PDB file of C-alpha atoms in Angstrom:
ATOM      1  CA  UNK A 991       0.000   0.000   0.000  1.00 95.00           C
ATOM      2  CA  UNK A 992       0.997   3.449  -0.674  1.00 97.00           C
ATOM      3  CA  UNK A 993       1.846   5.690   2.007  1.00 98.00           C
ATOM      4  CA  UNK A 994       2.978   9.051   2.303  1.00 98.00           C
ATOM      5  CA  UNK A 995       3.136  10.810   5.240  1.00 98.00           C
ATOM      6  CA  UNK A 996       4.302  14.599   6.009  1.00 98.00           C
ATOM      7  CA  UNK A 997       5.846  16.149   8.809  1.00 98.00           C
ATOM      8  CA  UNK A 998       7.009  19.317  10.139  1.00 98.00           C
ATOM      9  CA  UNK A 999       4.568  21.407  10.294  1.00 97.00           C
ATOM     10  CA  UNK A1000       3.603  24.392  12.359  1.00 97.00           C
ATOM     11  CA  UNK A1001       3.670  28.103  13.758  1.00 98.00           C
ATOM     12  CA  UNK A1002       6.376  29.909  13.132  1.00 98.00           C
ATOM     13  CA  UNK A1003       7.094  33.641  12.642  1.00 98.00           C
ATOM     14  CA  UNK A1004       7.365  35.597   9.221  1.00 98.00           C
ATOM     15  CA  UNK A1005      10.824  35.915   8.367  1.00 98.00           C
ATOM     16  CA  UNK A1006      11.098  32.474   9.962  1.00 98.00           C
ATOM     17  CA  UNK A1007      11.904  29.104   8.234  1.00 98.00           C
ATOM     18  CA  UNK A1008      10.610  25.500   8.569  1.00 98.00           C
ATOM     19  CA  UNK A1009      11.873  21.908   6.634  1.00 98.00           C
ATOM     20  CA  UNK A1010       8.557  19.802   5.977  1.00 98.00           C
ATOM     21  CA  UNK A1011       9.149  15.784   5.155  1.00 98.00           C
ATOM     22  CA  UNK A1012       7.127  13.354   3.494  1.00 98.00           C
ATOM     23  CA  UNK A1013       8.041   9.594   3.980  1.00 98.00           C
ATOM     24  CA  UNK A1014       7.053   7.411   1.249  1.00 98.00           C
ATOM     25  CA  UNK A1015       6.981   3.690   1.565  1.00 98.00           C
ATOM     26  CA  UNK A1016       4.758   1.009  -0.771  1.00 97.00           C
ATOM     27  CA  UNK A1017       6.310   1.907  -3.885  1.00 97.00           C
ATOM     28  CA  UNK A1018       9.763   2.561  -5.615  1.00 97.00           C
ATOM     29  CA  UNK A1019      10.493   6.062  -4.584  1.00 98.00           C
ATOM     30  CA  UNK A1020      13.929   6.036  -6.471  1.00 97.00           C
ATOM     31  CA  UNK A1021      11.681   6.252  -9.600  1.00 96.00           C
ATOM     32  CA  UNK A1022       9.618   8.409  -8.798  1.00 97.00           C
ATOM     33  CA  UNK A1023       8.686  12.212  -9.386  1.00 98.00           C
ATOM     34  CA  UNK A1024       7.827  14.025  -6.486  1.00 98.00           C
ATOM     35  CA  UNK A1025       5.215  16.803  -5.970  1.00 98.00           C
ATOM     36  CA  UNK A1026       4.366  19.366  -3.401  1.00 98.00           C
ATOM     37  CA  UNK A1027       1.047  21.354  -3.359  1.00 98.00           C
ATOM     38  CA  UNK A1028      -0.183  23.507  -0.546  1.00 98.00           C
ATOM     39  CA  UNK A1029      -4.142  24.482   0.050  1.00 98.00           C
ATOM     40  CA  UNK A1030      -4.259  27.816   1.514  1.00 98.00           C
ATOM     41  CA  UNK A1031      -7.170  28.150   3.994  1.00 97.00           C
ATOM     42  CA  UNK A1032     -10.617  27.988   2.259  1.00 96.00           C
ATOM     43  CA  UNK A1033      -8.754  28.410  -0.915  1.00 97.00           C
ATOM     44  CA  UNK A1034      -7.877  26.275  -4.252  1.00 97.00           C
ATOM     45  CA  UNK A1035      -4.910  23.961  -4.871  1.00 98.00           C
ATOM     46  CA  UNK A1036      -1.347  25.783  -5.955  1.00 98.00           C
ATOM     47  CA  UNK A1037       1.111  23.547  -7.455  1.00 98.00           C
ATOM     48  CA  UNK A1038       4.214  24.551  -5.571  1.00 98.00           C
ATOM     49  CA  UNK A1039       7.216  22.438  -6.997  1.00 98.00           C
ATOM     50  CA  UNK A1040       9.035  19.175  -8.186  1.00 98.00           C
ATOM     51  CA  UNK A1041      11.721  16.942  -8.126  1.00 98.00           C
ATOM     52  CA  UNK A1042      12.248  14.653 -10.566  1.00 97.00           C
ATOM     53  CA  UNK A1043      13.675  10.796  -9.967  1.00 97.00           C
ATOM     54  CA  UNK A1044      17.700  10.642  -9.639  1.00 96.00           C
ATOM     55  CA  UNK A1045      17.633   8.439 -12.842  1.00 96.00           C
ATOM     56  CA  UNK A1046      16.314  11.318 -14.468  1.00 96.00           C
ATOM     57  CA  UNK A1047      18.409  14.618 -13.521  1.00 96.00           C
ATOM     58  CA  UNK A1048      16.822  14.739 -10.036  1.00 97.00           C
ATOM     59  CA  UNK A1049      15.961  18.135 -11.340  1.00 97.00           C
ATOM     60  CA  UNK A1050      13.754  20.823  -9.874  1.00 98.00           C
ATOM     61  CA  UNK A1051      11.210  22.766 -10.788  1.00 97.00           C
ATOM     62  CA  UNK A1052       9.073  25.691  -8.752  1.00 97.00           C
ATOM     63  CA  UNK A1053       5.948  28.225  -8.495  1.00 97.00           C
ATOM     64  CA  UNK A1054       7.108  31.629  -9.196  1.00 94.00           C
ATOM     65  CA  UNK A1055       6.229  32.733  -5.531  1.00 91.00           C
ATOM     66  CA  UNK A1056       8.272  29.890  -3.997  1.00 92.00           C
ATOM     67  CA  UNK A1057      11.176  29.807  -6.610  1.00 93.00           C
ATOM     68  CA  UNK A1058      13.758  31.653  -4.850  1.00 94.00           C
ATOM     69  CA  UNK A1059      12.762  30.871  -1.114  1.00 97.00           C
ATOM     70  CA  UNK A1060      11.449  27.178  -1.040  1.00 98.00           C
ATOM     71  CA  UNK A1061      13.668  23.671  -1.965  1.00 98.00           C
ATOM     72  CA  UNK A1062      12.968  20.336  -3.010  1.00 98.00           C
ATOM     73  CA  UNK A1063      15.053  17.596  -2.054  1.00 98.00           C
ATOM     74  CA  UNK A1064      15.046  14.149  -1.865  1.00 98.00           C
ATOM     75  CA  UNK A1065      17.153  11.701   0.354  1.00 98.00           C
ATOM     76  CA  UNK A1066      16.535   8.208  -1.420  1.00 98.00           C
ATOM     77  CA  UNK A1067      18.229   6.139   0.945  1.00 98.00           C
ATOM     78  CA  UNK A1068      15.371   7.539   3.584  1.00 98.00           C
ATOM     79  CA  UNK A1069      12.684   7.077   1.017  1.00 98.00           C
ATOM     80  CA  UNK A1070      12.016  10.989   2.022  1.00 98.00           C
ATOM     81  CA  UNK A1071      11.153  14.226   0.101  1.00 98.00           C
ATOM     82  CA  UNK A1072      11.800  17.357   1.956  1.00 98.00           C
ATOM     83  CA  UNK A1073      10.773  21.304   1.270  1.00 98.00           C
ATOM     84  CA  UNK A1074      12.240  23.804   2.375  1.00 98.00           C
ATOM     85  CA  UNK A1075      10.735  26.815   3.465  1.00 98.00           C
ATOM     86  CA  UNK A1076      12.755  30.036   3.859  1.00 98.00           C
ATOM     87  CA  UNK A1077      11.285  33.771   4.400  1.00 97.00           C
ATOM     88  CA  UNK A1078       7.562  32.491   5.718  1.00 98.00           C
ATOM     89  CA  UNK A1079       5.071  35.324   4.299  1.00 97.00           C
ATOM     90  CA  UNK A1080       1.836  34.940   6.414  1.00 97.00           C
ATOM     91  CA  UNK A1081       0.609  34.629   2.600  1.00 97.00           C
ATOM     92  CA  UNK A1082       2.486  31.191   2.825  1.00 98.00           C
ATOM     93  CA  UNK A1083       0.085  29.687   5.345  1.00 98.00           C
ATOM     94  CA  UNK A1084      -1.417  26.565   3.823  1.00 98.00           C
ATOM     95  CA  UNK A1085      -1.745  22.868   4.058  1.00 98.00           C
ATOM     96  CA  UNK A1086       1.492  21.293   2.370  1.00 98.00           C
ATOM     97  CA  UNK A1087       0.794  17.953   0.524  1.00 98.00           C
ATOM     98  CA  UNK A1088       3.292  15.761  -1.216  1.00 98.00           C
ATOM     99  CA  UNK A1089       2.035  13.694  -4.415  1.00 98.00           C
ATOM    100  CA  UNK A1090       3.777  11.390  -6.903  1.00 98.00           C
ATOM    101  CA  UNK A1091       3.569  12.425  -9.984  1.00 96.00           C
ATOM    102  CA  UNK A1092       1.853   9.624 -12.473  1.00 88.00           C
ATOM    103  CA  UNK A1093       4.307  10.524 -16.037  1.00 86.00           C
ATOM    104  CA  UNK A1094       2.757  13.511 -16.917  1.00 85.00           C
ATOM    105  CA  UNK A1095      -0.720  12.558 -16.452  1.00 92.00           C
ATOM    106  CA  UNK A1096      -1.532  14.013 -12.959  1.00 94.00           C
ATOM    107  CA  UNK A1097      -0.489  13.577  -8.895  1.00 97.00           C
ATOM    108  CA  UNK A1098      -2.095   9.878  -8.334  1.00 96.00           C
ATOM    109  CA  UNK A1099      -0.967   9.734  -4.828  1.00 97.00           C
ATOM    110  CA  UNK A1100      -1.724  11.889  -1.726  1.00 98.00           C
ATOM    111  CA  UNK A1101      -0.142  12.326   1.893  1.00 98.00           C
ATOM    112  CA  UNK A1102      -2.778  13.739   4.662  1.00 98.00           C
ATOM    113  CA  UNK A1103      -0.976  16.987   4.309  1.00 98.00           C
ATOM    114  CA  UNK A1104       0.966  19.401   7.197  1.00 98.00           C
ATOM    115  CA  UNK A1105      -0.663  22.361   8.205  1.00 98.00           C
ATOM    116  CA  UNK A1106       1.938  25.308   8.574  1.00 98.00           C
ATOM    117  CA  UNK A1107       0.785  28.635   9.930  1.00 98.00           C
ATOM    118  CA  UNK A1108       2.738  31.933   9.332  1.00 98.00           C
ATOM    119  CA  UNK A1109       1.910  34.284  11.966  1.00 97.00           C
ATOM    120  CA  UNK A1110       3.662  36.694  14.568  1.00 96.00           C
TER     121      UNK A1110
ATOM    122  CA  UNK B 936       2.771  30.191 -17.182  1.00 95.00           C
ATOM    123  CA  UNK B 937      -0.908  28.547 -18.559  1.00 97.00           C
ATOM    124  CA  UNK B 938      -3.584  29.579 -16.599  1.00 98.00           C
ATOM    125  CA  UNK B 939      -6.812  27.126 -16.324  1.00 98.00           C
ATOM    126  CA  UNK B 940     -10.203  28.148 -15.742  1.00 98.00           C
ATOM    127  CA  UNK B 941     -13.317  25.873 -14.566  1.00 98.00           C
ATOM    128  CA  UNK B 942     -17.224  26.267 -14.662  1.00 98.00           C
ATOM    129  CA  UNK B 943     -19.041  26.528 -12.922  1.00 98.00           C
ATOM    130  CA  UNK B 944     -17.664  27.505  -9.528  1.00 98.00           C
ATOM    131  CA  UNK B 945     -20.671  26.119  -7.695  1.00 97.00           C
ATOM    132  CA  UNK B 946     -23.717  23.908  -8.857  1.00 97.00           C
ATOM    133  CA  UNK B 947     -26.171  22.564  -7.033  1.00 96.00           C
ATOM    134  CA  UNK B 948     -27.671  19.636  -7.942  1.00 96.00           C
ATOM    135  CA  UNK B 949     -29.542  16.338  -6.416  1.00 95.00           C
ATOM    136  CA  UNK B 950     -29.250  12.659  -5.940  1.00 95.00           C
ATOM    137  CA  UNK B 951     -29.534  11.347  -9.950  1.00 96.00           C
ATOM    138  CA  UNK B 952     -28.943  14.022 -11.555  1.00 96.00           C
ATOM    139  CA  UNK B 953     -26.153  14.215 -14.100  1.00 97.00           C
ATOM    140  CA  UNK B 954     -23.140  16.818 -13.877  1.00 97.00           C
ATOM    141  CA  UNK B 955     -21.033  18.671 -15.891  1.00 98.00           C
ATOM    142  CA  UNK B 956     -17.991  20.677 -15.367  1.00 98.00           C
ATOM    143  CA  UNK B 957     -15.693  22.157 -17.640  1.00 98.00           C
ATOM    144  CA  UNK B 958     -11.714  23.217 -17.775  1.00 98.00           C
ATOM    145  CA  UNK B 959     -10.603  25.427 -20.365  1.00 98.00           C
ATOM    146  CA  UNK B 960      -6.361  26.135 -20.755  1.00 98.00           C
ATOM    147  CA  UNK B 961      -5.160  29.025 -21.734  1.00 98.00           C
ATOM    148  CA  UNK B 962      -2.987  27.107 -24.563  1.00 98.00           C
ATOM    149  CA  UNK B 963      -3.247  23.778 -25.596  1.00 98.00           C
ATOM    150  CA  UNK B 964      -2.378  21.261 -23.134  1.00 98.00           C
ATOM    151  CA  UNK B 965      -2.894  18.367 -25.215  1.00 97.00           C
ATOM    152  CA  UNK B 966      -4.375  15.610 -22.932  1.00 97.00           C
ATOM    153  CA  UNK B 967      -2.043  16.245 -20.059  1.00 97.00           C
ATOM    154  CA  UNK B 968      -5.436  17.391 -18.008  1.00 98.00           C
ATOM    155  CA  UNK B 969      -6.029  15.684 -14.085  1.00 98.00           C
ATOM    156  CA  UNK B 970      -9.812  15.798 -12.665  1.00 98.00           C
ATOM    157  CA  UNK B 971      -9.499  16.032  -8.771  1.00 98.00           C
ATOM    158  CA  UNK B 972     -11.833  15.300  -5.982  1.00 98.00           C
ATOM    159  CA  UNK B 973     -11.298  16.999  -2.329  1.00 98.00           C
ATOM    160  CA  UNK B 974     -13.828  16.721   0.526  1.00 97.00           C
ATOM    161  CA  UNK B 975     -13.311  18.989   3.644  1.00 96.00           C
ATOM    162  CA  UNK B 976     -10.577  17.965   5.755  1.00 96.00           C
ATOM    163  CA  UNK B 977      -9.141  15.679   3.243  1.00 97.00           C
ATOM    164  CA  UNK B 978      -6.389  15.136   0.588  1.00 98.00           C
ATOM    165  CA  UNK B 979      -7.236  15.410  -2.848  1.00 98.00           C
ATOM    166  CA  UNK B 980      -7.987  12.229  -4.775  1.00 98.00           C
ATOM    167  CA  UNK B 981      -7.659  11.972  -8.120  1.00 98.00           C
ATOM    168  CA  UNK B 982     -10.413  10.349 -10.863  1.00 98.00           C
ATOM    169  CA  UNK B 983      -9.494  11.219 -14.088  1.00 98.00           C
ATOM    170  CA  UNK B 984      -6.169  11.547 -15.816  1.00 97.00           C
ATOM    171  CA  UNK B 985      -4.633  12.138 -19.178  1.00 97.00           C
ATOM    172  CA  UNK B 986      -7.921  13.777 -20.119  1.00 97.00           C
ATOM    173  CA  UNK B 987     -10.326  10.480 -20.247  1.00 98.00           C
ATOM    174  CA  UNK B 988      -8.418   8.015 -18.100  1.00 97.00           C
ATOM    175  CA  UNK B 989     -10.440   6.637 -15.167  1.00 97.00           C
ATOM    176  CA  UNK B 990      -8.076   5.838 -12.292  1.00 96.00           C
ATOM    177  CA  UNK B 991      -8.502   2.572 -10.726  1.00 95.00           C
ATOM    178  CA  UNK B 992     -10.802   2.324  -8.388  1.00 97.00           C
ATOM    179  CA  UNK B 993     -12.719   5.267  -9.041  1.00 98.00           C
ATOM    180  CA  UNK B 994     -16.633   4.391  -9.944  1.00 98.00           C
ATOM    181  CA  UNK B 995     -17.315   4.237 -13.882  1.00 98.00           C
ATOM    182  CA  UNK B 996     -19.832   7.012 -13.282  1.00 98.00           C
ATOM    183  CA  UNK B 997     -17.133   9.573 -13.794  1.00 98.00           C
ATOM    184  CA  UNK B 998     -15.772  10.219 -17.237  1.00 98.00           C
ATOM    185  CA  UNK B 999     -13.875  12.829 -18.572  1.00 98.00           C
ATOM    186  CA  UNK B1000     -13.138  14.466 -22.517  1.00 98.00           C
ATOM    187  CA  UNK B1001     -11.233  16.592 -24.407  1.00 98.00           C
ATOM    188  CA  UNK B1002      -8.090  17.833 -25.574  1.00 97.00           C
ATOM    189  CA  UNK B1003      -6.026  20.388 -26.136  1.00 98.00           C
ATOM    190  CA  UNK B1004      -7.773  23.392 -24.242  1.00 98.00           C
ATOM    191  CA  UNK B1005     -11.240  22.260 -23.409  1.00 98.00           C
ATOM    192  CA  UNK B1006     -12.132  19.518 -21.091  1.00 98.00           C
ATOM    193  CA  UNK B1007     -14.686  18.125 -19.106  1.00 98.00           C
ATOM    194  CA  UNK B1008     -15.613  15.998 -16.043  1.00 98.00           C
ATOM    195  CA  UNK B1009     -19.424  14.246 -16.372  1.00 98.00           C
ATOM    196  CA  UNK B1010     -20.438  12.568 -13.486  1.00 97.00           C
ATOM    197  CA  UNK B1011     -23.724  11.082 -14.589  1.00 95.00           C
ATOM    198  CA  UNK B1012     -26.227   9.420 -11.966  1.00 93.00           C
ATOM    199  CA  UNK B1013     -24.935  11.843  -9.022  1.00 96.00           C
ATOM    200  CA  UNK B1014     -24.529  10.016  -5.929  1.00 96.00           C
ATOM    201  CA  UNK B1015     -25.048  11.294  -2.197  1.00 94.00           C
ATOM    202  CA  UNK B1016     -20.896  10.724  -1.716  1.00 95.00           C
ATOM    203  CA  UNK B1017     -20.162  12.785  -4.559  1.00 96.00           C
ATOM    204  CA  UNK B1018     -20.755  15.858  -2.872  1.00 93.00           C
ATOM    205  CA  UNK B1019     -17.361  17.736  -3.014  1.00 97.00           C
ATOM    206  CA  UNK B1020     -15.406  20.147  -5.038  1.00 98.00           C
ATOM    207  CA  UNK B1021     -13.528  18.776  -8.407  1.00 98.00           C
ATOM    208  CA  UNK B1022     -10.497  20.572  -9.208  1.00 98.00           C
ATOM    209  CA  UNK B1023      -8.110  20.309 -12.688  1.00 98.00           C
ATOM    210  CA  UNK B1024      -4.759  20.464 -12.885  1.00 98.00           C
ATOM    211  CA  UNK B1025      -2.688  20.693 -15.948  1.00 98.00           C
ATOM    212  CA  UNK B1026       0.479  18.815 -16.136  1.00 97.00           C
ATOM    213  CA  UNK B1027       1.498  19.692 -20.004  1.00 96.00           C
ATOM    214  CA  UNK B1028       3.893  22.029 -18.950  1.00 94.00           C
ATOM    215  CA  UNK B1029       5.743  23.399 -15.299  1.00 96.00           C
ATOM    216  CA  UNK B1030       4.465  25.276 -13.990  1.00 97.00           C
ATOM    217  CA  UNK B1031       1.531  23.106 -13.340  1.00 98.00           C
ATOM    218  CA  UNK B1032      -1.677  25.174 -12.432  1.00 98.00           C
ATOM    219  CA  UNK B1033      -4.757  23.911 -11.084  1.00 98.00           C
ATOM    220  CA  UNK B1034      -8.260  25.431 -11.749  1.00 98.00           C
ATOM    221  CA  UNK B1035     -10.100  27.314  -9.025  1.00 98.00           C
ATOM    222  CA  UNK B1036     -12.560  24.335  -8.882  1.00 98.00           C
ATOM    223  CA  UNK B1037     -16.198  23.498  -8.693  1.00 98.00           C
ATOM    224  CA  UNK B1038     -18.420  23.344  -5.860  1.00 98.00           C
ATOM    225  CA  UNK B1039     -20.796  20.958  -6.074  1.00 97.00           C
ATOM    226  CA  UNK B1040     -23.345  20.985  -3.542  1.00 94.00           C
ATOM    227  CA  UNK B1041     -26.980  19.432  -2.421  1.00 87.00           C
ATOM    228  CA  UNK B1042     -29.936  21.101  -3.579  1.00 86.00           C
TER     229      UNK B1042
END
């Protein structure tokens, strides 16, 4: 069974920084694409970045608000995708969620998601 | 960046009733379009992809069409645990956008 799980999350102060994980387990992470997407309160879905598998570049790709102050990363040995969040905005409260990425037909696979809250 | 719209934002509709929503891109995303599901509290969970693909496990009700910018989601024979909001996402091209989604509620 596929799991994904996230961690991390919380309160912390604009300015601030925080490192979400998402621990995958059921399928072959080393292959696969990696997603993050965060759900503002009461609001839509916003794609926020990628990594791609190792085998592949293990390149990334990012949101225009998030490009220069969030990171994807990936430890395959841990089976774990990471973000990292520098220079919280309050705008940057949301629920994260990690997804795999089926090809390039869509996020088939869901954690729970980790609620982080930007807030003095 | 391609920007997606979706309508309608809300419907309301009852128990047998057939549904339609619709995703339009902003540039042709050939069929690399994703139909979402979300119910309060929870992850997304996705039904359609690559336009017209059902995902396993999700009930044959649900169908999807299209290509290139127009697209839509049919969910004929609406059931009582469809009640939710449906979301698209485009994966043609980073960065991937999702459509402000539909609200689809009990009349």
């Amino acid at each position: 069974e596929v799991q994904l799980v996230e961690s991390g999350g919380g309160l912390v102060k604009p300015g601030g920084s925080l490192r979400l994980s998402c621990a995958a387990s059921g399928f072959t992470f080393t292959d696969a694409w990696m997603t993050w997407v965060r759900q503002a309160p009461g609001k839509g879905l916003e794609w926020v970045g990628r990594i791609k598998s190792r085998s592949d570049g293990g390149t990334t790709d990012y949101a225009a608000p998030m490009e220069d102050r969030f990171t994807i990363s990936r430890d395959d040995s841990k089976t774990t995708l990471y973000l990292q969040m520098n220079g919280l905005k309050t705008e940057d409260t949301a629920v994260y969620y990690c997804a795999t990425e089926f090809y390039s037909w869509g996020f088939n696979y869901w954690g729970q998601g980790a609620l982080v809250t930007v807030s003095s | 960046d391609i920007q997606m719209t979706q309508s309608p934002s809300s419907l309301s509709a009852s128990v047998g009733d057939r549904v339609t929503i619709t995703c339009r891109a902003s540039q042709s995303i050939r069929s690399n379009l994703s139909w979402y599901q979300q119910k309060p509290g929870k992850a997304p969970k996705l039904l359609i992809y690559a336009a017209s693909s059902l995902q396993s496990g999700v009930p044959s009700r649900f169908s999807g069409s299209g290509s290139g910018t127009d697209f839509t989601l049919t969910i004929i024979s609406l059931r009582p645990e469809d009640f939710a909001i449906y979301f698209c996402l485009q994966s043609y091209s980073p960065p991937f956008t999702f459509g402000p989604g539909t609200k689809v509620d009990i009349k």
